[in-house]
Amino acid sequence: MNTTEWFGIAAALLIGLGLFGVITHPMLLRKILAFNLVGTGVFLLFGVIARRGAAAGIDGDPVPHAFVITGIVVAFSASALAVTMALKLKSDTGESTFPDDPPADAPDPAAPPRP
Amino acid sequence: MMHTLHSLLETASRPHGGGDLLVLAILLPIVALLLIVLTGGRFGRAITLASLVPGLFITGAIAHRVWTTRTALVERVGGWEPPLGLMLRADGLSVLMLVTTALLVAAVALYAPRDFRVPAGAPETRTSLVFWVMLLAIWASLNSIFLGHDLFNLYVALELIAFAAIPLVYLEGKKGTVMAGLRYLLFALMGSMLYLLGTALLYSHYGTMDLTRLAAAVNRDWVVALSVALMTVGLMAKTALFPMHLWLPPAHSGATPAASALLSALVVKGSFFLILRIWFDLAPAFTGTPGAQAVGVLGAGAVLICGVLAVRQTRLKLLIAYSTAAQIGYLFLIFPLAKGAGFERALSGGVFHILSHGFAKASMFMTAGMIVAACGHDRLAELRGVMKTMPVATIAFVLAALSLVGVPPTGGFIAKGQLLSSAVLSAQWPWVVVILAGGLLTGAYMFRALSSCISPAPLSFQPLAPVSRIREWLVLALAVIALWIGMFPGVTTRTLEIGRPAPLEARP
């Protein structure tokens, strides 16, 4: 087994761990971190693809690098948005976890806005 | 402004080319939203309404060009050829979606000002700035989904839609909406990561992200099957297909009415459009396979289970939101149905459903917004007689409900008829039962919504605020479009044919 393959396996493990975390942890911050783990795994996979060379067989294919750079920017801003919303939720309601049961009832439009 | 219009007219009248129209369709809303960011929310309404004129004109010009030449309009951005360059391509399917989006964005922009007005002299509000910016951002990102022809480019557009749609969910900061928005965000993020993983696998095998090149290259092997599965599951989470629909009802029903209309009618269709592209353009060999049957089972689950949940709701906006989750199910029935002789019928049935559900649902959420404005709440049991104060909107609500149920001659009837006939043509009888049972459930919850709004008013009923006549005619116009789609189905089917890949008899 060569180094590239080991990195490929590492990417798969990261994606698996992250998926597990997103699904099982009720804590918001952990979910956001787990999402980043999945993202890291996918980006690492792009790195592996670049190193191995895609269909064209170029060693060190630059196109996946461009994908990763764009992907990191998108995932970073997504995490920033998610953390901001989690902070707002905490300051509004004091909650930092998802409720166990699915939302049976949505917010009542008649309810007054929170100060 | 005049200069821009003039150069637009010139572009549109040129016999060849016209591909820059596709760039303009994406660029114009972005320019308008940057102008709003620069000048502040006070001018949001004026700038948005002003951008509708060239926006509708560009959409019309693209539609006219594609319709008259009967070929897809193609633009290689910056003159770069794929696989390195990005291609934009408008085929008949894109044109239908572009026109629907432009009309619905225009309707929302005309409906919303009452809720997001900044009176002269009053301090500017954050909500009006965010609303107008995000409305235009949704328009731009949907247009780039409909025109994109590169899987990675489409990934970026997908993320943009989520970032533009989610702030609209908790715009007013009502209780519980931040939680609904966060739930939506997490589903959307995981969805796009799975989609990205699928594209990574495809790239590693074929070395391109361009849809045409991939479609020509893909085999029916396990790598393609795995990537199609990953991308489809990711996009299902974003489209809120059962059992990943949990985020949709609180998010769509908690948002402000104009935003609910946009989220339910358009935003979920953006990610579904990508599933269509993947299954029908990229890898048509997979429709009708056991994998597609599994997708159809989830669709049937949505139609039946979310339909029952919709019947059991006690609040109007939640009922409409669950109805969206149920109607989305029909869209996923087309993948098992698109088999052999039923292939084209399934596709056109799905497209008819996207269009007519879009207009009917937008009309319905906007009417619900007017009802909440008149009563101050949307509890079904206490809505008696509210419709007496808005006769035109009542007609609109009934028309939209008929279209959702699928009563002739509405667009919903054509959609369900096409799905049924494709089930018969491909001899898949269980799906016939699902489609018919779904129609009965839709009838049940729509009757429930209508009967409580239309029943006679208590003598004491007085609306909290005068009913806006502009809004009434607006919701009627949307419902009439849903009807028109069904009365002149030829326009849609003739447009849909343009630029489709070669007939599928050639498929193995």
Coordinates of C-alpha atoms in Angstrom, one line a residue:
Chain A
M1 CA 0.0 0.0 0.0
N2 CA 1.4 3.4 -0.9
T3 CA 1.0 6.7 0.8
T4 CA -1.8 8.0 -1.4
E5 CA -3.9 5.0 -0.6
W6 CA -3.4 5.5 3.1
F7 CA -4.6 9.1 2.7
G8 CA -7.6 7.8 0.8
I9 CA -8.4 5.5 3.8
A10 CA -7.9 8.4 6.2
A11 CA -10.4 10.5 4.1
A12 CA -13.0 7.7 4.3
L13 CA -12.5 7.4 8.0
L14 CA -12.9 11.2 8.5
I15 CA -16.1 11.2 6.5
G16 CA -17.5 8.2 8.4
L17 CA -16.6 9.7 11.8
G18 CA -18.1 13.0 10.8
L19 CA -21.3 11.5 9.6
F20 CA -21.7 9.5 12.8
G21 CA -21.2 12.7 14.8
V22 CA -23.7 14.8 12.9
I23 CA -26.3 12.1 13.2
T24 CA -25.8 11.0 16.8
H25 CA -24.8 14.1 18.8
P26 CA -27.6 16.4 19.9
M27 CA -25.2 19.2 20.8
L28 CA -25.2 21.9 18.2
L29 CA -21.5 22.8 18.4
R30 CA -20.6 19.1 18.1
K31 CA -22.8 18.8 15.1
I32 CA -21.0 21.8 13.5
L33 CA -17.6 20.3 14.3
A34 CA -18.7 16.9 12.9
F35 CA -19.8 18.6 9.7
N36 CA -16.3 20.1 9.4
L37 CA -14.9 16.6 9.9
V38 CA -16.9 15.4 6.9
G39 CA -15.8 18.4 4.9
T40 CA -12.1 17.8 5.8
G41 CA -12.5 14.2 4.7
V42 CA -14.0 15.2 1.3
F43 CA -11.2 17.8 0.8
L44 CA -8.6 15.2 1.6
L45 CA -10.2 12.9 -0.9
F46 CA -9.8 15.7 -3.5
G47 CA -6.2 15.8 -2.5
V48 CA -5.8 12.1 -3.1
I49 CA -7.5 12.4 -6.5
A50 CA -5.1 15.2 -7.4
R51 CA -2.1 13.2 -6.3
R52 CA -3.1 10.1 -8.1
G53 CA -4.2 12.1 -11.2
A54 CA -7.7 11.8 -12.5
A55 CA -8.7 10.3 -15.9
A56 CA -6.1 12.4 -17.7
G57 CA -3.4 10.7 -15.6
I58 CA -1.5 13.9 -14.8
D59 CA 0.5 13.5 -11.7
G60 CA -0.5 16.4 -9.3
D61 CA -3.7 17.4 -11.2
P62 CA -4.3 21.1 -10.3
V63 CA -8.0 21.1 -11.0
P64 CA -9.0 19.3 -7.7
H65 CA -6.8 21.8 -5.8
A66 CA -9.0 24.6 -7.2
F67 CA -12.1 22.6 -6.1
V68 CA -10.7 22.3 -2.6
I69 CA -9.9 26.0 -2.2
T70 CA -13.4 26.9 -3.2
G71 CA -14.8 24.1 -1.0
I72 CA -12.9 25.3 2.0
V73 CA -14.1 28.9 1.6
V74 CA -17.7 27.7 1.3
A75 CA -17.4 25.3 4.3
F76 CA -15.8 28.0 6.4
S77 CA -18.5 30.5 5.7
A78 CA -21.1 27.8 6.4
S79 CA -19.5 27.1 9.7
A80 CA -19.4 30.8 10.6
L81 CA -23.1 31.1 9.8
A82 CA -24.0 28.0 11.8
V83 CA -21.9 29.2 14.8
T84 CA -23.5 32.6 14.7
M85 CA -27.0 31.1 14.6
A86 CA -26.1 28.8 17.5
L87 CA -25.0 31.8 19.5
K88 CA -28.2 33.6 18.7
L89 CA -30.2 30.5 19.7
K90 CA -28.3 30.4 23.0
S91 CA -28.8 34.0 23.8
D92 CA -32.5 33.9 22.8
T93 CA -33.6 30.7 24.5
G94 CA -30.6 29.4 26.5
E95 CA -30.6 26.2 24.5
S96 CA -27.5 24.7 22.9
T97 CA -28.9 21.3 21.9
F98 CA -31.6 20.0 19.6
P99 CA -34.6 18.7 21.3
D100 CA -34.8 14.9 21.3
D101 CA -38.1 14.5 19.5
P102 CA -38.8 16.0 16.1
P103 CA -40.5 19.4 16.0
A104 CA -44.2 18.5 16.6
D105 CA -45.2 22.1 16.4
A106 CA -43.8 25.1 14.6
P107 CA -43.5 28.6 16.0
D108 CA -46.9 30.2 16.2
P109 CA -47.0 33.3 14.0
A110 CA -49.1 35.0 16.6
A111 CA -46.4 34.7 19.2
P112 CA -44.7 38.1 19.8
P113 CA -41.1 38.4 18.6
R114 CA -38.4 37.9 21.2
P115 CA -36.8 41.1 22.5
Chain B
M1 CA -29.9 52.2 -17.3
M2 CA -31.1 53.2 -20.8
H3 CA -27.7 52.3 -22.1
T4 CA -27.9 48.8 -20.5
L5 CA -31.3 48.3 -21.9
H6 CA -30.2 49.3 -25.3
S7 CA -27.2 47.0 -25.3
L8 CA -29.6 44.2 -24.1
L9 CA -31.9 44.8 -27.0
E10 CA -29.0 44.6 -29.3
T11 CA -27.8 41.4 -27.8
A12 CA -31.3 39.9 -28.1
S13 CA -31.8 40.9 -31.7
R14 CA -28.5 39.4 -32.9
P15 CA -29.2 36.3 -35.0
H16 CA -26.4 34.2 -33.6
G17 CA -24.8 34.1 -30.2
G18 CA -26.9 35.6 -27.4
G19 CA -25.1 33.4 -24.9
D20 CA -24.2 36.5 -22.9
L21 CA -27.8 36.7 -22.0
L22 CA -27.2 33.7 -19.8
V23 CA -24.4 35.5 -17.9
L24 CA -26.7 38.5 -17.6
A25 CA -29.5 36.4 -16.1
I26 CA -27.1 35.5 -13.2
L27 CA -25.3 38.8 -13.0
L28 CA -28.3 41.2 -12.9
P29 CA -29.7 40.1 -9.5
I30 CA -26.2 40.2 -8.1
V31 CA -25.6 43.7 -9.3
A32 CA -28.9 44.8 -7.9
L33 CA -28.3 43.2 -4.5
L34 CA -24.9 44.8 -4.2
L35 CA -26.6 48.2 -4.9
I36 CA -28.9 47.5 -2.0
V37 CA -26.0 46.6 0.3
L38 CA -24.3 49.8 -0.7
T39 CA -27.4 52.1 -0.4
G40 CA -29.1 50.4 2.5
G41 CA -32.5 48.7 3.1
R42 CA -34.4 51.9 2.5
F43 CA -34.0 51.6 -1.2
G44 CA -34.3 47.8 -1.3
R45 CA -37.8 47.9 -2.6
A46 CA -37.1 50.4 -5.3
I47 CA -34.0 48.7 -6.5
T48 CA -35.6 45.3 -6.5
L49 CA -38.7 46.5 -8.4
A50 CA -36.4 48.3 -10.9
S51 CA -34.3 45.2 -11.4
L52 CA -37.5 43.2 -12.2
V53 CA -37.9 45.0 -15.6
P54 CA -34.5 44.1 -17.1
G55 CA -34.7 40.7 -15.3
L56 CA -38.0 39.7 -16.9
F57 CA -36.7 41.1 -20.2
I58 CA -33.6 38.9 -20.1
T59 CA -35.6 35.9 -19.1
G60 CA -38.0 36.6 -22.0
A61 CA -35.2 37.1 -24.4
I62 CA -33.6 33.7 -23.4
A63 CA -37.0 32.0 -23.7
H64 CA -37.7 33.6 -27.1
R65 CA -34.2 32.7 -28.4
V66 CA -34.5 29.1 -27.3
W67 CA -38.1 28.7 -28.5
T68 CA -37.5 30.2 -32.0
T69 CA -34.3 28.4 -32.7
R70 CA -35.4 25.2 -30.9
T71 CA -31.9 24.5 -29.8
A72 CA -30.2 25.0 -26.5
L73 CA -28.5 28.3 -25.9
V74 CA -24.9 27.8 -24.9
E75 CA -22.3 30.2 -23.4
R76 CA -18.6 29.4 -22.7
V77 CA -17.8 31.8 -20.0
G78 CA -14.7 33.9 -20.9
G79 CA -14.3 31.9 -24.1
W80 CA -12.8 28.9 -22.2
E81 CA -13.8 25.5 -23.5
P82 CA -14.7 22.7 -21.0
P83 CA -13.2 20.7 -19.3
L84 CA -11.2 23.7 -18.0
G85 CA -13.8 26.4 -18.7
L86 CA -17.3 26.6 -17.3
M87 CA -20.2 26.2 -19.6
L88 CA -23.7 27.7 -19.2
R89 CA -26.5 26.1 -21.1
A90 CA -30.2 26.9 -21.4
D91 CA -32.3 24.0 -22.8
G92 CA -36.1 23.9 -22.7
L93 CA -36.1 22.6 -19.1
S94 CA -33.9 25.5 -18.0
V95 CA -36.1 28.0 -19.8
L96 CA -39.3 26.7 -18.1
M97 CA -37.6 27.0 -14.7
L98 CA -36.1 30.5 -15.5
V99 CA -39.5 31.8 -16.5
T100 CA -41.2 30.3 -13.5
T101 CA -38.6 31.7 -11.2
A102 CA -38.7 35.2 -12.7
L103 CA -42.5 35.3 -12.5
L104 CA -42.6 34.1 -8.8
V105 CA -39.8 36.4 -7.8
A106 CA -41.7 39.3 -9.4
A107 CA -44.9 38.2 -7.5
V108 CA -43.1 38.0 -4.2
A109 CA -41.4 41.4 -4.8
L110 CA -44.9 43.0 -5.5
Y111 CA -46.5 41.2 -2.5
A112 CA -43.8 42.0 0.1
P113 CA -43.5 45.8 0.3
R114 CA -46.3 46.1 2.9
D115 CA -44.3 44.0 5.4
F116 CA -40.9 45.5 4.7
R117 CA -41.6 49.2 4.2
V118 CA -39.3 51.7 5.8
P119 CA -41.3 54.9 6.5
A120 CA -39.6 58.1 5.6
G121 CA -37.8 59.5 8.6
A122 CA -37.9 56.2 10.5
P123 CA -34.7 54.4 11.3
E124 CA -33.9 51.7 8.8
T125 CA -34.6 48.1 9.8
R126 CA -32.4 45.1 9.5
T127 CA -35.2 42.9 8.2
S128 CA -36.0 45.0 5.2
L129 CA -32.3 45.1 4.1
V130 CA -31.9 41.3 4.6
F131 CA -35.2 40.5 2.9
W132 CA -34.6 42.3 -0.4
V133 CA -30.9 41.2 -0.5
M134 CA -31.8 37.6 0.1
L135 CA -34.7 37.7 -2.4
L136 CA -32.3 38.8 -5.2
A137 CA -29.7 36.3 -4.0
I138 CA -32.1 33.5 -4.3
W139 CA -33.0 34.6 -7.8
A140 CA -29.3 34.7 -8.8
S141 CA -28.4 31.4 -7.3
L142 CA -31.5 29.6 -8.7
N143 CA -30.7 31.0 -12.2
S144 CA -27.1 29.6 -11.8
I145 CA -28.6 26.2 -10.9
F146 CA -30.8 26.2 -13.9
L147 CA -28.1 27.4 -16.3
G148 CA -25.0 25.6 -14.8
H149 CA -23.5 22.8 -16.8
D150 CA -20.6 21.9 -14.5
L151 CA -21.1 19.8 -11.4
F152 CA -18.7 21.8 -9.2
N153 CA -20.2 25.1 -10.4
L154 CA -23.6 23.6 -9.5
Y155 CA -22.3 22.7 -6.0
V156 CA -21.4 26.4 -5.4
A157 CA -24.8 27.5 -6.6
L158 CA -26.4 24.9 -4.3
E159 CA -24.6 26.4 -1.3
L160 CA -25.5 29.9 -2.3
I161 CA -29.2 28.9 -2.4
A162 CA -29.0 27.6 1.2
F163 CA -27.2 30.7 2.4
A164 CA -29.8 32.9 0.8
A165 CA -32.8 30.9 1.9
I166 CA -31.9 30.3 5.6
P167 CA -31.8 33.9 6.8
L168 CA -35.3 34.3 5.4
V169 CA -36.5 31.6 7.8
Y170 CA -35.6 33.5 11.0
L171 CA -35.8 37.0 9.5
E172 CA -38.4 38.2 12.0
G173 CA -36.7 36.6 15.0
K174 CA -39.9 34.9 16.2
K175 CA -39.8 32.2 18.8
G176 CA -38.5 28.9 17.4
T177 CA -37.5 30.2 14.0
V178 CA -33.8 30.3 14.8
M179 CA -34.0 26.6 15.7
A180 CA -35.9 25.9 12.5
G181 CA -33.3 27.8 10.5
L182 CA -30.4 25.9 12.2
R183 CA -32.1 22.6 11.5
Y184 CA -32.5 23.6 7.9
L185 CA -28.8 24.7 7.7
L186 CA -27.5 21.4 9.1
F187 CA -29.6 19.4 6.7
A188 CA -28.5 21.6 3.8
L189 CA -24.8 21.5 4.7
M190 CA -24.7 17.7 5.1
G191 CA -26.7 17.5 1.8
S192 CA -24.2 19.5 -0.1
M193 CA -21.2 17.7 1.4
L194 CA -22.6 14.3 0.2
Y195 CA -23.2 15.9 -3.2
L196 CA -19.6 17.1 -3.3
L197 CA -18.4 13.7 -2.4
G198 CA -20.3 12.2 -5.3
T199 CA -18.8 14.8 -7.7
A200 CA -15.3 14.0 -6.3
L201 CA -15.8 10.3 -7.2
L202 CA -17.0 11.1 -10.7
Y203 CA -14.0 13.5 -11.3
S204 CA -11.5 10.9 -10.1
H205 CA -12.9 8.5 -12.7
Y206 CA -13.6 10.7 -15.7
G207 CA -11.4 13.8 -15.1
T208 CA -14.2 16.3 -15.9
M209 CA -17.1 18.0 -14.2
D210 CA -18.8 19.1 -17.5
L211 CA -22.2 17.5 -17.8
T212 CA -22.1 16.8 -21.5
R213 CA -18.7 15.3 -21.4
L214 CA -19.6 13.2 -18.3
A215 CA -22.9 12.0 -19.9
A216 CA -20.9 10.8 -23.0
A217 CA -18.3 9.1 -20.8
V218 CA -20.2 7.4 -18.0
N219 CA -20.7 3.7 -17.9
R220 CA -23.2 1.8 -15.8
D221 CA -20.7 0.7 -13.3
W222 CA -20.4 0.8 -9.5
V223 CA -18.5 4.1 -9.3
V224 CA -21.2 6.0 -11.2
A225 CA -23.9 4.2 -9.2
L226 CA -22.2 5.2 -5.9
S227 CA -21.7 8.8 -7.0
V228 CA -25.3 9.1 -8.3
A229 CA -26.5 7.6 -5.0
L230 CA -24.4 10.0 -2.9
M231 CA -25.5 13.0 -4.9
T232 CA -29.1 12.0 -4.8
V233 CA -29.2 11.4 -1.1
G234 CA -27.5 14.7 -0.5
L235 CA -29.9 16.6 -2.7
M236 CA -32.9 14.7 -1.1
A237 CA -32.0 16.2 2.2
K238 CA -32.1 19.6 0.7
T239 CA -35.3 18.9 -1.1
A240 CA -36.8 17.6 2.1
L241 CA -37.9 14.2 0.9
F242 CA -39.4 11.9 3.5
P243 CA -37.9 10.9 5.9
M244 CA -35.5 13.9 5.7
H245 CA -38.5 16.3 5.7
L246 CA -38.3 17.1 9.4
W247 CA -36.7 20.5 8.9
L248 CA -39.3 21.7 6.3
P249 CA -42.6 22.3 8.1
P250 CA -41.2 24.5 10.9
A251 CA -38.9 26.4 8.6
H252 CA -41.5 27.1 5.9
S253 CA -44.4 27.8 8.2
G254 CA -42.4 30.0 10.6
A255 CA -41.0 32.3 7.9
T256 CA -42.6 35.5 6.8
P257 CA -45.4 34.8 4.2
A258 CA -43.5 36.2 1.2
A259 CA -40.5 34.1 2.2
S260 CA -42.6 31.0 2.8
A261 CA -44.0 31.3 -0.8
L262 CA -40.5 31.5 -2.2
L263 CA -39.1 28.7 -0.1
S264 CA -41.9 26.3 -0.8
A265 CA -42.5 27.1 -4.4
L266 CA -38.9 27.6 -5.6
V267 CA -36.0 26.8 -3.3
V268 CA -36.8 23.1 -2.8
K269 CA -37.2 22.8 -6.5
G270 CA -33.7 24.1 -7.1
S271 CA -32.1 21.1 -5.5
F272 CA -34.7 18.8 -7.1
F273 CA -33.7 20.3 -10.5
L274 CA -30.2 19.0 -10.0
I275 CA -31.5 15.5 -9.2
L276 CA -33.4 15.7 -12.5
R277 CA -30.2 16.8 -14.3
I278 CA -28.3 13.9 -12.8
W279 CA -30.9 11.2 -13.5
F280 CA -32.2 12.3 -16.8
D281 CA -29.1 14.0 -18.4
L282 CA -26.1 12.5 -16.8
A283 CA -27.0 8.9 -16.1
P284 CA -30.4 8.0 -17.7
A285 CA -29.5 4.4 -17.6
F286 CA -30.3 4.3 -13.9
T287 CA -34.0 5.3 -14.1
G288 CA -36.3 2.3 -13.5
T289 CA -33.5 0.3 -11.8
P290 CA -34.0 -1.1 -8.3
G291 CA -32.1 2.0 -6.9
A292 CA -34.7 4.2 -8.6
Q293 CA -37.5 2.0 -7.2
A294 CA -36.0 2.7 -3.7
V295 CA -36.1 6.4 -4.4
G296 CA -39.7 6.0 -5.5
V297 CA -40.6 4.2 -2.2
L298 CA -39.4 7.3 -0.3
G299 CA -41.5 9.4 -2.6
A300 CA -44.5 7.3 -1.9
G301 CA -43.7 7.5 1.8
A302 CA -43.8 11.3 1.5
V303 CA -47.0 11.3 -0.5
L304 CA -48.8 9.1 2.0
I305 CA -47.3 9.9 5.4
C306 CA -46.8 13.6 5.0
G307 CA -50.3 13.7 3.4
V308 CA -51.8 12.1 6.6
L309 CA -49.7 14.6 8.7
A310 CA -51.1 17.5 6.7
V311 CA -54.7 16.3 7.3
R312 CA -54.0 16.3 11.0
Q313 CA -52.6 19.8 11.3
T314 CA -54.5 22.4 13.2
R315 CA -52.8 25.4 11.8
L316 CA -53.1 26.7 8.3
K317 CA -49.5 27.5 7.5
L318 CA -48.3 24.2 8.9
L319 CA -50.9 22.4 6.8
I320 CA -49.6 24.1 3.7
A321 CA -46.0 23.3 4.7
Y322 CA -46.8 19.6 5.2
S323 CA -48.6 19.7 1.9
T324 CA -45.3 20.8 0.3
A325 CA -43.5 17.9 2.0
A326 CA -46.2 15.5 0.6
Q327 CA -46.3 17.0 -3.0
I328 CA -42.5 16.7 -3.1
G329 CA -43.0 13.0 -2.9
Y330 CA -44.7 12.9 -6.4
L331 CA -41.6 14.4 -7.9
F332 CA -39.6 11.3 -6.7
L333 CA -42.0 8.9 -8.2
I334 CA -40.8 9.8 -11.7
F335 CA -37.5 7.9 -11.2
P336 CA -39.0 4.4 -11.0
L337 CA -41.7 5.4 -13.6
A338 CA -39.2 6.6 -16.2
K339 CA -38.7 3.1 -17.6
G340 CA -39.1 2.0 -21.2
A341 CA -42.2 3.5 -22.8
G342 CA -43.0 5.6 -19.7
F343 CA -39.7 7.5 -19.8
E344 CA -40.8 10.8 -21.5
R345 CA -44.2 10.8 -19.8
A346 CA -42.6 10.5 -16.4
L347 CA -40.2 13.4 -17.1
S348 CA -42.9 15.7 -18.4
G349 CA -45.2 14.7 -15.6
G350 CA -42.5 15.7 -13.1
V351 CA -41.9 19.0 -14.8
F352 CA -45.7 19.8 -14.9
H353 CA -45.8 19.1 -11.2
I354 CA -42.8 21.4 -10.5
L355 CA -44.4 24.2 -12.4
S356 CA -48.0 23.9 -11.3
H357 CA -47.1 23.2 -7.7
G358 CA -44.8 26.2 -7.7
F359 CA -47.5 28.6 -8.8
A360 CA -50.3 27.1 -6.7
K361 CA -48.2 26.8 -3.5
A362 CA -46.9 30.4 -3.8
S363 CA -50.4 31.6 -4.2
M364 CA -51.5 29.5 -1.2
F365 CA -48.8 30.7 1.2
M366 CA -49.4 34.3 0.1
T367 CA -53.1 33.9 0.8
A368 CA -52.3 32.3 4.2
G369 CA -50.1 35.4 4.9
M370 CA -53.2 37.6 4.2
I371 CA -55.3 35.5 6.5
V372 CA -52.7 35.8 9.3
A373 CA -52.6 39.6 8.7
A374 CA -56.4 39.7 9.0
C375 CA -56.9 37.4 12.0
G376 CA -53.5 37.7 13.8
H377 CA -53.2 33.9 13.9
D378 CA -53.7 30.8 11.6
R379 CA -55.5 28.3 13.9
L380 CA -57.8 26.5 11.6
A381 CA -60.6 26.1 14.1
E382 CA -60.9 29.9 14.6
L383 CA -60.6 31.0 11.0
R384 CA -64.4 31.0 10.3
G385 CA -65.5 33.6 7.8
V386 CA -62.1 35.2 7.2
M387 CA -62.5 34.6 3.5
K388 CA -65.6 36.9 3.4
T389 CA -63.2 39.9 3.7
M390 CA -61.2 38.7 0.7
P391 CA -63.4 37.4 -2.1
V392 CA -60.8 37.5 -4.9
A393 CA -58.2 35.7 -2.7
T394 CA -60.9 33.0 -2.0
I395 CA -61.2 32.3 -5.7
A396 CA -57.4 32.1 -5.9
F397 CA -57.2 29.7 -2.9
V398 CA -59.9 27.4 -4.4
L399 CA -58.1 27.4 -7.8
A400 CA -54.8 26.7 -6.2
A401 CA -56.3 23.9 -4.1
L402 CA -57.9 22.3 -7.2
S403 CA -54.6 22.4 -9.0
L404 CA -52.8 20.7 -6.1
V405 CA -55.5 18.0 -5.9
G406 CA -55.3 17.5 -9.7
V407 CA -58.8 18.4 -10.9
P408 CA -59.0 19.1 -14.7
P409 CA -58.2 21.4 -16.4
T410 CA -55.5 22.6 -14.0
G411 CA -51.7 22.1 -14.3
G412 CA -51.8 19.6 -11.4
F413 CA -54.2 17.4 -13.4
I414 CA -51.8 17.2 -16.4
A415 CA -49.0 16.4 -14.0
K416 CA -50.8 13.6 -12.2
G417 CA -52.3 12.4 -15.5
Q418 CA -48.8 12.1 -17.1
L419 CA -47.5 10.2 -14.1
L420 CA -50.4 7.8 -14.2
S421 CA -50.1 7.2 -17.9
S422 CA -46.3 6.6 -17.5
A423 CA -47.1 4.1 -14.7
V424 CA -49.5 2.3 -17.0
L425 CA -47.2 2.4 -20.0
S426 CA -44.3 0.9 -18.0
A427 CA -46.8 -1.5 -16.4
Q428 CA -45.9 -0.6 -12.8
W429 CA -49.3 -0.8 -11.1
P430 CA -48.3 -0.2 -7.4
W431 CA -47.4 3.4 -8.3
V432 CA -50.9 3.9 -9.7
V433 CA -52.3 3.2 -6.3
V434 CA -49.9 5.7 -4.6
I435 CA -50.7 8.5 -7.1
L436 CA -54.5 8.0 -6.6
A437 CA -54.3 7.7 -2.8
G438 CA -52.1 10.8 -2.7
G439 CA -54.8 12.7 -4.7
L440 CA -57.5 11.6 -2.2
L441 CA -55.3 12.8 0.8
T442 CA -54.6 16.1 -1.0
G443 CA -58.3 16.5 -1.4
A444 CA -58.9 15.8 2.2
Y445 CA -56.5 18.4 3.6
M446 CA -57.4 21.0 1.1
F447 CA -61.1 20.5 2.0
R448 CA -60.1 20.9 5.7
A449 CA -58.3 24.2 5.0
L450 CA -61.0 25.6 2.8
S451 CA -64.0 24.5 4.9
S452 CA -62.7 26.3 7.9
C453 CA -61.9 29.5 6.0
I454 CA -65.1 29.7 4.0
S455 CA -67.7 28.7 6.6
P456 CA -69.9 31.6 7.6
A457 CA -68.4 34.3 9.8
P458 CA -69.4 35.1 13.3
L459 CA -71.2 38.5 13.3
S460 CA -68.4 40.0 15.4
F461 CA -65.6 39.2 12.9
Q462 CA -63.6 42.3 11.9
P463 CA -60.2 42.0 10.2
L464 CA -57.3 43.4 12.1
A465 CA -56.0 45.3 9.1
P466 CA -57.7 46.2 5.8
V467 CA -57.1 43.6 3.2
S468 CA -54.7 44.6 0.4
R469 CA -56.5 44.5 -3.0
I470 CA -53.1 44.4 -4.8
R471 CA -52.3 41.2 -2.9
E472 CA -55.6 39.7 -3.7
W473 CA -55.2 40.1 -7.5
L474 CA -51.6 38.9 -7.2
V475 CA -52.5 35.6 -5.6
L476 CA -55.3 35.2 -8.2
A477 CA -52.8 35.8 -11.0
L478 CA -50.5 33.0 -9.6
A479 CA -53.4 30.6 -9.3
V480 CA -54.6 31.4 -12.8
I481 CA -51.1 30.6 -14.1
A482 CA -51.3 27.2 -12.5
L483 CA -54.7 26.8 -14.3
W484 CA -53.3 28.1 -17.6
I485 CA -50.4 25.5 -17.5
G486 CA -53.0 22.8 -17.5
M487 CA -55.2 24.4 -20.2
F488 CA -52.4 24.9 -22.7
P489 CA -50.1 21.9 -21.9
G490 CA -48.6 22.0 -25.4
V491 CA -46.5 25.1 -24.5
T492 CA -44.8 23.3 -21.7
T493 CA -44.2 20.0 -23.5
R494 CA -43.0 21.7 -26.7
T495 CA -40.5 23.7 -24.6
L496 CA -39.4 20.7 -22.6
E497 CA -38.3 18.9 -25.8
I498 CA -35.8 21.5 -26.7
G499 CA -32.2 20.5 -26.2
R500 CA -33.0 17.1 -24.6
P501 CA -30.4 14.4 -25.2
A502 CA -31.1 11.9 -28.1
P503 CA -34.3 9.8 -27.8
L504 CA -33.9 7.1 -25.2
E505 CA -34.8 4.2 -27.4
A506 CA -31.1 4.1 -28.1
R507 CA -30.5 3.2 -24.4
P508 CA -29.5 -0.3 -23.5

